[in-house]
Amino acid sequence: KHCHDIINQGYGTKGYSAHDHIAKGYNWRLPSIQAAIGCTQIKKLKELVRKRREKARIYIDALQDYVEIHQIPDECSSSYYSFLIMLPQKVIRDKLMSYLKENGIETKLWIPVHRYPPYLDYGPFPNAEYIHDHHLRLPIHNLLSENEISFVAETIVDGLKKFHWMSWIGQVSNY
């Protein structure tokens, strides 16, 4: 069992989608077919990242006046593996997350690593806790259309208006 846990990146029964780490783990698997696909994909990497950045730009343009956007430092660039917005209170984040789900939009949260059983002895990490309590990960991937991104952004703004949360714009600290 222990061997299975560590070769599966330490994920528990809920698996990767839940980021349910129960042990420290590793990912040493790379079958030949995955290596071949990886070699082909690496040739497309610049174009894939360019497209992802275009999708992030649509979110930024649509949402920057309504929510805090996760800031990428000027000296850095991002592939936008994920797209985060920040909200001023956990309760607002949770209600907005539910509202988006009711409207067919799946969002996710990052769980700080130090909350998983193998890392419970580490910490405290107040910045990680703050980000966890205030962030929301929006859907972003290369097959997402501009219309779908606009729908997500419009639904976020509609939710903020519906629940009268517009007065807090600009109140999230720059963690």
PDB file of N, CA and C in Angstrom, residues 52-104:
ATOM      1  N   ARG A  52      -3.106  30.443 -24.125  1.00  0.00           N
ATOM      2  CA  ARG A  52      -3.552  30.496 -22.735  1.00  0.00           C
ATOM      3  C   ARG A  52      -3.470  31.920 -22.206  1.00  0.00           C
ATOM      4  N   ARG A  53      -2.444  32.636 -22.565  1.00  0.00           N
ATOM      5  CA  ARG A  53      -2.313  34.029 -22.130  1.00  0.00           C
ATOM      6  C   ARG A  53      -3.398  34.899 -22.742  1.00  0.00           C
ATOM      7  N   GLU A  54      -3.791  34.609 -23.977  1.00  0.00           N
ATOM      8  CA  GLU A  54      -4.895  35.347 -24.603  1.00  0.00           C
ATOM      9  C   GLU A  54      -6.186  35.120 -23.822  1.00  0.00           C
ATOM     10  N   LYS A  55      -6.412  33.895 -23.397  1.00  0.00           N
ATOM     11  CA  LYS A  55      -7.621  33.571 -22.625  1.00  0.00           C
ATOM     12  C   LYS A  55      -7.583  34.282 -21.270  1.00  0.00           C
ATOM     13  N   ALA A  56      -6.420  34.304 -20.639  1.00  0.00           N
ATOM     14  CA  ALA A  56      -6.284  35.023 -19.368  1.00  0.00           C
ATOM     15  C   ALA A  56      -6.554  36.513 -19.568  1.00  0.00           C
ATOM     16  N   ARG A  57      -6.097  37.072 -20.671  1.00  0.00           N
ATOM     17  CA  ARG A  57      -6.308  38.487 -20.951  1.00  0.00           C
ATOM     18  C   ARG A  57      -7.802  38.801 -21.053  1.00  0.00           C
ATOM     19  N   ILE A  58      -8.588  37.884 -21.618  1.00  0.00           N
ATOM     20  CA  ILE A  58     -10.044  38.091 -21.706  1.00  0.00           C
ATOM     21  C   ILE A  58     -10.625  38.189 -20.295  1.00  0.00           C
ATOM     22  N   TYR A  59     -10.219  37.265 -19.409  1.00  0.00           N
ATOM     23  CA  TYR A  59     -10.672  37.333 -18.018  1.00  0.00           C
ATOM     24  C   TYR A  59     -10.250  38.648 -17.366  1.00  0.00           C
ATOM     25  N   ILE A  60      -8.991  39.021 -17.528  1.00  0.00           N
ATOM     26  CA  ILE A  60      -8.479  40.235 -16.889  1.00  0.00           C
ATOM     27  C   ILE A  60      -9.278  41.447 -17.349  1.00  0.00           C
ATOM     28  N   ASP A  61      -9.453  41.589 -18.654  1.00  0.00           N
ATOM     29  CA  ASP A  61     -10.187  42.734 -19.182  1.00  0.00           C
ATOM     30  C   ASP A  61     -11.635  42.769 -18.681  1.00  0.00           C
ATOM     31  N   ALA A  62     -12.252  41.599 -18.569  1.00  0.00           N
ATOM     32  CA  ALA A  62     -13.662  41.541 -18.170  1.00  0.00           C
ATOM     33  C   ALA A  62     -13.864  41.715 -16.668  1.00  0.00           C
ATOM     34  N   LEU A  63     -12.877  41.318 -15.862  1.00  0.00           N
ATOM     35  CA  LEU A  63     -13.087  41.252 -14.411  1.00  0.00           C
ATOM     36  C   LEU A  63     -12.298  42.270 -13.589  1.00  0.00           C
ATOM     37  N   GLN A  64     -11.325  42.932 -14.168  1.00  0.00           N
ATOM     38  CA  GLN A  64     -10.425  43.766 -13.373  1.00  0.00           C
ATOM     39  C   GLN A  64     -11.126  44.891 -12.611  1.00  0.00           C
ATOM     40  N   ASP A  65     -12.293  45.305 -13.064  1.00  0.00           N
ATOM     41  CA  ASP A  65     -13.024  46.345 -12.346  1.00  0.00           C
ATOM     42  C   ASP A  65     -13.945  45.794 -11.259  1.00  0.00           C
ATOM     43  N   TYR A  66     -14.001  44.470 -11.127  1.00  0.00           N
ATOM     44  CA  TYR A  66     -14.950  43.846 -10.203  1.00  0.00           C
ATOM     45  C   TYR A  66     -14.311  42.981  -9.128  1.00  0.00           C
ATOM     46  N   VAL A  67     -13.200  42.370  -9.427  1.00  0.00           N
ATOM     47  CA  VAL A  67     -12.512  41.500  -8.464  1.00  0.00           C
ATOM     48  C   VAL A  67     -11.019  41.782  -8.539  1.00  0.00           C
ATOM     49  N   GLU A  68     -10.310  41.354  -7.511  1.00  0.00           N
ATOM     50  CA  GLU A  68      -8.853  41.436  -7.544  1.00  0.00           C
ATOM     51  C   GLU A  68      -8.338  40.271  -8.377  1.00  0.00           C
ATOM     52  N   ILE A  69      -7.464  40.558  -9.294  1.00  0.00           N
ATOM     53  CA  ILE A  69      -6.859  39.537 -10.134  1.00  0.00           C
ATOM     54  C   ILE A  69      -5.533  39.132  -9.500  1.00  0.00           C
ATOM     55  N   HIS A  70      -5.267  37.846  -9.460  1.00  0.00           N
ATOM     56  CA  HIS A  70      -3.979  37.359  -8.948  1.00  0.00           C
ATOM     57  C   HIS A  70      -2.856  38.019  -9.746  1.00  0.00           C
ATOM     58  N   GLN A  71      -2.007  38.745  -9.068  1.00  0.00           N
ATOM     59  CA  GLN A  71      -0.972  39.529  -9.731  1.00  0.00           C
ATOM     60  C   GLN A  71       0.271  38.694 -10.031  1.00  0.00           C
ATOM     61  N   ILE A  72       0.725  38.789 -11.257  1.00  0.00           N
ATOM     62  CA  ILE A  72       1.978  38.173 -11.665  1.00  0.00           C
ATOM     63  C   ILE A  72       3.036  39.272 -11.603  1.00  0.00           C
ATOM     64  N   PRO A  73       4.126  39.071 -10.863  1.00  0.00           N
ATOM     65  CA  PRO A  73       5.158  40.121 -10.778  1.00  0.00           C
ATOM     66  C   PRO A  73       5.658  40.525 -12.164  1.00  0.00           C
ATOM     67  N   ASP A  74       6.009  41.793 -12.300  1.00  0.00           N
ATOM     68  CA  ASP A  74       6.446  42.336 -13.592  1.00  0.00           C
ATOM     69  C   ASP A  74       7.618  41.576 -14.189  1.00  0.00           C
ATOM     70  N   GLU A  75       8.521  41.090 -13.341  1.00  0.00           N
ATOM     71  CA  GLU A  75       9.710  40.405 -13.849  1.00  0.00           C
ATOM     72  C   GLU A  75       9.438  38.933 -14.190  1.00  0.00           C
ATOM     73  N   CYS A  76       8.187  38.529 -14.076  1.00  0.00           N
ATOM     74  CA  CYS A  76       7.809  37.140 -14.340  1.00  0.00           C
ATOM     75  C   CYS A  76       6.779  37.071 -15.465  1.00  0.00           C
ATOM     76  N   SER A  77       6.616  35.900 -16.001  1.00  0.00           N
ATOM     77  CA  SER A  77       5.528  35.660 -16.946  1.00  0.00           C
ATOM     78  C   SER A  77       4.832  34.382 -16.500  1.00  0.00           C
ATOM     79  N   SER A  78       3.610  34.213 -16.924  1.00  0.00           N
ATOM     80  CA  SER A  78       2.828  33.065 -16.490  1.00  0.00           C
ATOM     81  C   SER A  78       2.286  32.308 -17.690  1.00  0.00           C
ATOM     82  N   SER A  79       2.220  31.006 -17.537  1.00  0.00           N
ATOM     83  CA  SER A  79       1.564  30.174 -18.557  1.00  0.00           C
ATOM     84  C   SER A  79       0.070  30.089 -18.275  1.00  0.00           C
ATOM     85  N   TYR A  80      -0.363  30.644 -17.141  1.00  0.00           N
ATOM     86  CA  TYR A  80      -1.761  30.593 -16.702  1.00  0.00           C
ATOM     87  C   TYR A  80      -2.268  29.168 -16.673  1.00  0.00           C
ATOM     88  N   TYR A  81      -1.478  28.319 -16.022  1.00  0.00           N
ATOM     89  CA  TYR A  81      -1.918  26.962 -15.739  1.00  0.00           C
ATOM     90  C   TYR A  81      -3.268  27.012 -15.028  1.00  0.00           C
ATOM     91  N   SER A  82      -3.413  28.016 -14.174  1.00  0.00           N
ATOM     92  CA  SER A  82      -4.706  28.278 -13.557  1.00  0.00           C
ATOM     93  C   SER A  82      -4.893  29.792 -13.524  1.00  0.00           C
ATOM     94  N   PHE A  83      -6.130  30.215 -13.309  1.00  0.00           N
ATOM     95  CA  PHE A  83      -6.437  31.639 -13.258  1.00  0.00           C
ATOM     96  C   PHE A  83      -7.164  31.910 -11.953  1.00  0.00           C
ATOM     97  N   LEU A  84      -6.560  32.751 -11.111  1.00  0.00           N
ATOM     98  CA  LEU A  84      -7.109  33.026  -9.790  1.00  0.00           C
ATOM     99  C   LEU A  84      -7.679  34.433  -9.704  1.00  0.00           C
ATOM    100  N   ILE A  85      -8.808  34.515  -9.011  1.00  0.00           N
ATOM    101  CA  ILE A  85      -9.311  35.817  -8.580  1.00  0.00           C
ATOM    102  C   ILE A  85      -9.313  35.800  -7.066  1.00  0.00           C
ATOM    103  N   MET A  86      -9.249  36.989  -6.484  1.00  0.00           N
ATOM    104  CA  MET A  86      -9.245  37.120  -5.029  1.00  0.00           C
ATOM    105  C   MET A  86     -10.498  37.874  -4.601  1.00  0.00           C
ATOM    106  N   LEU A  87     -11.104  37.384  -3.521  1.00  0.00           N
ATOM    107  CA  LEU A  87     -12.308  38.000  -2.973  1.00  0.00           C
ATOM    108  C   LEU A  87     -12.032  38.410  -1.533  1.00  0.00           C
ATOM    109  N   PRO A  88     -12.735  39.418  -1.020  1.00  0.00           N
ATOM    110  CA  PRO A  88     -12.365  39.996   0.272  1.00  0.00           C
ATOM    111  C   PRO A  88     -12.694  39.133   1.482  1.00  0.00           C
ATOM    112  N   GLN A  89     -13.619  38.202   1.328  1.00  0.00           N
ATOM    113  CA  GLN A  89     -14.009  37.360   2.467  1.00  0.00           C
ATOM    114  C   GLN A  89     -14.279  35.940   1.983  1.00  0.00           C
ATOM    115  N   LYS A  90     -13.976  34.995   2.856  1.00  0.00           N
ATOM    116  CA  LYS A  90     -14.220  33.586   2.540  1.00  0.00           C
ATOM    117  C   LYS A  90     -15.700  33.342   2.263  1.00  0.00           C
ATOM    118  N   VAL A  91     -16.583  33.976   3.023  1.00  0.00           N
ATOM    119  CA  VAL A  91     -18.020  33.768   2.840  1.00  0.00           C
ATOM    120  C   VAL A  91     -18.463  34.231   1.452  1.00  0.00           C
ATOM    121  N   ILE A  92     -17.920  35.339   0.989  1.00  0.00           N
ATOM    122  CA  ILE A  92     -18.258  35.817  -0.358  1.00  0.00           C
ATOM    123  C   ILE A  92     -17.726  34.835  -1.392  1.00  0.00           C
ATOM    124  N   ARG A  93     -16.487  34.385  -1.204  1.00  0.00           N
ATOM    125  CA  ARG A  93     -15.906  33.409  -2.120  1.00  0.00           C
ATOM    126  C   ARG A  93     -16.769  32.152  -2.198  1.00  0.00           C
ATOM    127  N   ASP A  94     -17.170  31.646  -1.035  1.00  0.00           N
ATOM    128  CA  ASP A  94     -17.952  30.408  -1.001  1.00  0.00           C
ATOM    129  C   ASP A  94     -19.326  30.585  -1.655  1.00  0.00           C
ATOM    130  N   LYS A  95     -19.986  31.717  -1.398  1.00  0.00           N
ATOM    131  CA  LYS A  95     -21.295  31.957  -2.020  1.00  0.00           C
ATOM    132  C   LYS A  95     -21.166  32.150  -3.526  1.00  0.00           C
ATOM    133  N   LEU A  96     -20.121  32.856  -3.956  1.00  0.00           N
ATOM    134  CA  LEU A  96     -19.906  33.038  -5.388  1.00  0.00           C
ATOM    135  C   LEU A  96     -19.598  31.698  -6.055  1.00  0.00           C
ATOM    136  N   MET A  97     -18.811  30.874  -5.394  1.00  0.00           N
ATOM    137  CA  MET A  97     -18.493  29.549  -5.924  1.00  0.00           C
ATOM    138  C   MET A  97     -19.776  28.730  -6.106  1.00  0.00           C
ATOM    139  N   SER A  98     -20.670  28.779  -5.130  1.00  0.00           N
ATOM    140  CA  SER A  98     -21.959  28.070  -5.228  1.00  0.00           C
ATOM    141  C   SER A  98     -22.819  28.637  -6.352  1.00  0.00           C
ATOM    142  N   TYR A  99     -22.859  29.955  -6.465  1.00  0.00           N
ATOM    143  CA  TYR A  99     -23.639  30.612  -7.520  1.00  0.00           C
ATOM    144  C   TYR A  99     -23.130  30.196  -8.897  1.00  0.00           C
ATOM    145  N   LEU A 100     -21.810  30.160  -9.056  1.00  0.00           N
ATOM    146  CA  LEU A 100     -21.243  29.745 -10.337  1.00  0.00           C
ATOM    147  C   LEU A 100     -21.594  28.289 -10.631  1.00  0.00           C
ATOM    148  N   LYS A 101     -21.539  27.435  -9.623  1.00  0.00           N
ATOM    149  CA  LYS A 101     -21.886  26.017  -9.815  1.00  0.00           C
ATOM    150  C   LYS A 101     -23.347  25.879 -10.239  1.00  0.00           C
ATOM    151  N   GLU A 102     -24.228  26.658  -9.617  1.00  0.00           N
ATOM    152  CA  GLU A 102     -25.647  26.647  -9.994  1.00  0.00           C
ATOM    153  C   GLU A 102     -25.844  27.049 -11.450  1.00  0.00           C
ATOM    154  N   ASN A 103     -24.901  27.812 -11.982  1.00  0.00           N
ATOM    155  CA  ASN A 103     -24.974  28.271 -13.363  1.00  0.00           C
ATOM    156  C   ASN A 103     -24.089  27.443 -14.296  1.00  0.00           C
ATOM    157  N   GLY A 104     -23.705  26.251 -13.830  1.00  0.00           N
ATOM    158  CA  GLY A 104     -22.964  25.318 -14.671  1.00  0.00           C
ATOM    159  C   GLY A 104     -21.486  25.608 -14.816  1.00  0.00           C
TER     160      GLY A 104
END
